[in-house]
Short mmCIF file of C-alpha atoms in Angstrom, two decimals:
data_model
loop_
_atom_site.label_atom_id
_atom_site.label_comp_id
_atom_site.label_asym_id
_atom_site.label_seq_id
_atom_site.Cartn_x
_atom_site.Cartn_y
_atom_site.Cartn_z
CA UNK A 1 0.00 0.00 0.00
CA UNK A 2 2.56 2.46 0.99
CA UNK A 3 4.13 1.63 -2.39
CA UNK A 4 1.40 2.31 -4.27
CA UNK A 5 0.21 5.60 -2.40
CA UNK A 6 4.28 6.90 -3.25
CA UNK A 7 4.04 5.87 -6.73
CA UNK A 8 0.07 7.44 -7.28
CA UNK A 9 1.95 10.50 -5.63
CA UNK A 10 4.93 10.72 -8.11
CA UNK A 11 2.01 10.53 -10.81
CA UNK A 12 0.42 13.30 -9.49
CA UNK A 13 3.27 15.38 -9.06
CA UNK A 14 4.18 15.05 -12.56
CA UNK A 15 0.87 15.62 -13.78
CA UNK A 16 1.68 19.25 -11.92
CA UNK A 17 4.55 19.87 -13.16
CA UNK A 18 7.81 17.53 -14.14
CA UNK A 19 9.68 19.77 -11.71
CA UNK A 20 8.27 18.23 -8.69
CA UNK A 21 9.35 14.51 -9.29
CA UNK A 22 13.17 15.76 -9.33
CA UNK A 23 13.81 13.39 -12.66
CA UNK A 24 16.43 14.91 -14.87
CA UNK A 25 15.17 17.03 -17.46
CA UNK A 26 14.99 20.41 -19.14
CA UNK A 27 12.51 21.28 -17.32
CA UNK A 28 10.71 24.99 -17.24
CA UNK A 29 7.31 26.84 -16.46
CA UNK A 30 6.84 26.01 -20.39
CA UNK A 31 6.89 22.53 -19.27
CA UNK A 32 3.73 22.35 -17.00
CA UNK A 33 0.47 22.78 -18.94
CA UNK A 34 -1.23 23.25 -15.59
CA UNK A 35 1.09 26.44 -15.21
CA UNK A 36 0.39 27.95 -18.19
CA UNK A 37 -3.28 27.66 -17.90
CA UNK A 38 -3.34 29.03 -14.16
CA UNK A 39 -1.00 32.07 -15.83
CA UNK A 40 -4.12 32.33 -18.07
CA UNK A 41 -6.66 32.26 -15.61
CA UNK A 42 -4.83 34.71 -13.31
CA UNK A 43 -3.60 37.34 -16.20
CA UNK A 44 -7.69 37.56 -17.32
CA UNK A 45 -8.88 37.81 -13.71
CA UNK A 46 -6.75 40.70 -13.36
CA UNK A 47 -7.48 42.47 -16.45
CA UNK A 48 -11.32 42.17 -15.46
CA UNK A 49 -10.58 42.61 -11.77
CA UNK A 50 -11.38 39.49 -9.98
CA UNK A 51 -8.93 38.26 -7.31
CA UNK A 52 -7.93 34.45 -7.19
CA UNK A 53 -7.37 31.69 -4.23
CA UNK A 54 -4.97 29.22 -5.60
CA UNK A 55 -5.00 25.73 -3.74
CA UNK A 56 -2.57 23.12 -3.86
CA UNK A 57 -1.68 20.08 -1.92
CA UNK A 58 1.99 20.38 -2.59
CA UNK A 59 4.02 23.36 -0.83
CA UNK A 60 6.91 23.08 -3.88
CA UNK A 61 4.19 23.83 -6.41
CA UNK A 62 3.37 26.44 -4.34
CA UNK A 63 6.80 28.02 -4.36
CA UNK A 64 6.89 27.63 -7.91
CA UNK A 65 3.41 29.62 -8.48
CA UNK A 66 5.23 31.99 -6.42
CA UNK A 67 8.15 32.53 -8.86
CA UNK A 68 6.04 32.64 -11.71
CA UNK A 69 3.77 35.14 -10.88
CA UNK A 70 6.66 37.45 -9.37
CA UNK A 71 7.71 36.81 -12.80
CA UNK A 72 4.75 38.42 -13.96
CA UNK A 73 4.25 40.96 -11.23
CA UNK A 74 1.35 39.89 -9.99
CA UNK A 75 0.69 40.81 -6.42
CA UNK A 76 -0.13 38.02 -3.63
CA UNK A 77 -0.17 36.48 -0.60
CA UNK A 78 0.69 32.91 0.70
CA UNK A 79 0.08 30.88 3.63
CA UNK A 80 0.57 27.27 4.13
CA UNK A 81 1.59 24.85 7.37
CA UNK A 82 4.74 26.46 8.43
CA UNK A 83 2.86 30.48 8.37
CA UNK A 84 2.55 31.71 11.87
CA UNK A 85 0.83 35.03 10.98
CA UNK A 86 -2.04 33.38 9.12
CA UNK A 87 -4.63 35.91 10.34
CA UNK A 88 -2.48 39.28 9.23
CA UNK A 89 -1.94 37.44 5.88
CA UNK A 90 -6.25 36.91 5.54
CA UNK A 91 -6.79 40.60 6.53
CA UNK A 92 -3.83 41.87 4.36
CA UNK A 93 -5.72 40.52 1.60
CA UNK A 94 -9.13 40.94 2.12
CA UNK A 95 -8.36 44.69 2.32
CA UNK A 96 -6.02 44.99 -0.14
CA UNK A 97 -7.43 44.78 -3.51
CA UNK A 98 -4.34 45.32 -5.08
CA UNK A 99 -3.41 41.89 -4.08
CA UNK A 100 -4.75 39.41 -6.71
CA UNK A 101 -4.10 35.61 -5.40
CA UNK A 102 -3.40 34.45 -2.65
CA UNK A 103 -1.62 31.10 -2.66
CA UNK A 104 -2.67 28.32 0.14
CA UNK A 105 -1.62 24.72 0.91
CA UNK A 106 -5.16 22.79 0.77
CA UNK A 107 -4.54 21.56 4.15
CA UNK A 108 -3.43 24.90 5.68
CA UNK A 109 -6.68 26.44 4.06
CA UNK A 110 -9.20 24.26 4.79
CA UNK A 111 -10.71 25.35 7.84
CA UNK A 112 -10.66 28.78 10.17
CA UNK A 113 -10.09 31.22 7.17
CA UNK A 114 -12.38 33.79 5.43
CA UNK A 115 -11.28 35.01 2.33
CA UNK A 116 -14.30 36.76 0.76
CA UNK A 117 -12.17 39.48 -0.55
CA UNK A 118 -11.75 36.56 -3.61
CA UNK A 119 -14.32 35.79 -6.31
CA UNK A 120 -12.24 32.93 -8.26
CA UNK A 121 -11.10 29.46 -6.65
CA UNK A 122 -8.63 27.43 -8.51
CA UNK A 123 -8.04 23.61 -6.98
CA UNK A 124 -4.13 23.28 -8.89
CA UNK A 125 -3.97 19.51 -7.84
CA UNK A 126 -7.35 18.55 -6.89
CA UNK A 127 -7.67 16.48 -3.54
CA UNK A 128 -9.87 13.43 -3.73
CA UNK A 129 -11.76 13.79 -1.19
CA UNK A 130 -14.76 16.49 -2.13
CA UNK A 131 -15.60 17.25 1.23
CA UNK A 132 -11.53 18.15 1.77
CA UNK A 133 -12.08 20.02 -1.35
CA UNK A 134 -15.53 21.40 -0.82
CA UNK A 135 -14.31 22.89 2.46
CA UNK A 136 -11.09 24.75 0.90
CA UNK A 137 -13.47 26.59 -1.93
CA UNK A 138 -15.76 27.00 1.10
CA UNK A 139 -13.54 30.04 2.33
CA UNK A 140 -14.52 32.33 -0.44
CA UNK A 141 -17.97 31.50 0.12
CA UNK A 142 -18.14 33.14 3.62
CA UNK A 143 -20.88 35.61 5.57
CA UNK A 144 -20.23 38.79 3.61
CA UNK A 145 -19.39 37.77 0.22
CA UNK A 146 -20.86 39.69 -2.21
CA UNK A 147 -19.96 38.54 -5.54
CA UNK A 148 -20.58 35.40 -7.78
CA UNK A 149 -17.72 32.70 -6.44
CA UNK A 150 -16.42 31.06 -10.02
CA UNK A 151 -14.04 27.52 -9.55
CA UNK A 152 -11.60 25.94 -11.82
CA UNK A 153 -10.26 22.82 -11.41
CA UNK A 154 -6.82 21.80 -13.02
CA UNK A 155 -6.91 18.67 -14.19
CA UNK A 156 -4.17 17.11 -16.55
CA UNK A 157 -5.32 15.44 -19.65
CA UNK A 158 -3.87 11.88 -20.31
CA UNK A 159 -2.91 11.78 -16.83
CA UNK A 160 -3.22 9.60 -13.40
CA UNK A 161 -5.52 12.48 -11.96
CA UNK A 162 -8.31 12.00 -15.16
CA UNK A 163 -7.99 8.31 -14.68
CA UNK A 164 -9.10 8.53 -10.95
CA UNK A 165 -11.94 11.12 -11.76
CA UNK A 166 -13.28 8.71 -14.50
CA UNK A 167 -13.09 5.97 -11.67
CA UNK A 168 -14.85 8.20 -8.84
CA UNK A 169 -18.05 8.39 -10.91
CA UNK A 170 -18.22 4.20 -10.80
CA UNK A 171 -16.88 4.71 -7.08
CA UNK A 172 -17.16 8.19 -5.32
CA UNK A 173 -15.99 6.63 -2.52
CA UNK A 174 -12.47 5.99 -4.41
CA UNK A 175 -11.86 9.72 -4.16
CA UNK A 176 -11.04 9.65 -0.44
CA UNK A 177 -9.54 6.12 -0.76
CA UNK A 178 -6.82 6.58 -3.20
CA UNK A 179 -5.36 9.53 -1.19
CA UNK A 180 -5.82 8.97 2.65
CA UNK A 181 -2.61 10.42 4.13
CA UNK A 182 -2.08 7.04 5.46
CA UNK A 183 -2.69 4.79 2.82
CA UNK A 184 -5.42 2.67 4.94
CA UNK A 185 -8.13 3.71 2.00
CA UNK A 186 -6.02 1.90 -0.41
CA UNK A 187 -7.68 -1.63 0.82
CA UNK A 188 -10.97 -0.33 -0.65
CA UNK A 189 -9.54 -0.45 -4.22
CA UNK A 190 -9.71 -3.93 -5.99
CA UNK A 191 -7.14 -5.09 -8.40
CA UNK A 192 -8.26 -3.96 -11.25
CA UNK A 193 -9.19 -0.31 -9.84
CA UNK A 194 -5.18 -0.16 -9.19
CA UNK A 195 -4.08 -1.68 -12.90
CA UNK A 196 -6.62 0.73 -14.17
CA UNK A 197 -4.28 3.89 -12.60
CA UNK A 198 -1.11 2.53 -13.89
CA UNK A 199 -2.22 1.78 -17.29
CA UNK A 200 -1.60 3.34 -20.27
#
């Protein structure tokens, strides 16, 4: 099992962005679809003045978002485990409306913030447990929010992440299985479920 969760993980981290699985390569921000398309999302939210949460289960995607959009100087804020001022970092950007994303670890943002100075939600690596998920994109929709809340999630073509969204809808329960930070869930899946992720 704990093979098997590692190896799903590696998947998804390349899925992400070939960066993240450390294999040699000539690797670049040209070399993560996912990047490019968040670059998209976030250029035309700013250009029609809509301000983004960004949520991803890995911190060194994170750090790579950041780089990319100092890149493009696009103003944000990030939190994730390790933040110890989490609460000036919400207010700084609820106020600020100069500040356009604000970049959070999924399990850092799930609970305790409000964040309804954002109109846009985008899952980067979606976690497969909805309720995980549902509760992240929950902190836009907070007492107070005005606005329309739009969500985007990432998903890779051709990769392990659209194979285990084409398995959820035989088995939601799969969702939370695959991906249980211990691995326990894994005994839910049946043989086949698991050739079905490493296929081609």
């Amino acid at each position: 099992q704990i093979q098997i969760l590692a190896a799903l993980t590696r998947l998804r981290q390349a899925a992400c962005d070939p960066r993240l699985t450390k294999l040699n390569g000539e690797w670049n921000d040209d070399t993560s679809g996912k990047l490019s398309a968040l670059r998209e999302i976030l250029s035309e939210a700013v250009a029609g003045g809509h301000r983004v949460l960004v949520f991803s289960q890995f911190v060194e995607m994170l750090q790579l978002i950041k780089t990319t959009l100092d890149q493009d100087g696009v103003k944000y804020e990030y939190l994730d485990g390790s933040t110890k001022d989490r609460q000036e970092r919400v207010d700084h950007f609820n106020k600020d409306e100069t500040c356009s994303a604000f970049l959070i670890s999924l399990k850092a943002g799930g609970t305790g913030l409000n964040l309804t100075g954002a109109d846009t939600v985008v899952h980067f690596d979606p976690w497969w447990n909805p309720a995980v998920e549902d509760q992240a994109t929950d902190r836009a929709h907070r007492i107070g929010q005005t606005k329309v809340v739009t969500v985007y999630r990432l998903i890779a073509r051709g990769t392990v992440e659209e194979k285990i969204l084409q398995l959820s809808d035989k088995k939601r329960a799969l969702m939370e299985n695959v991906l249980s930070t211990d691995g326990a869930g894994l005994k839910g899946l049946t043989k086949a479920d698991i050739d079905e992720l490493f296929s081609d």
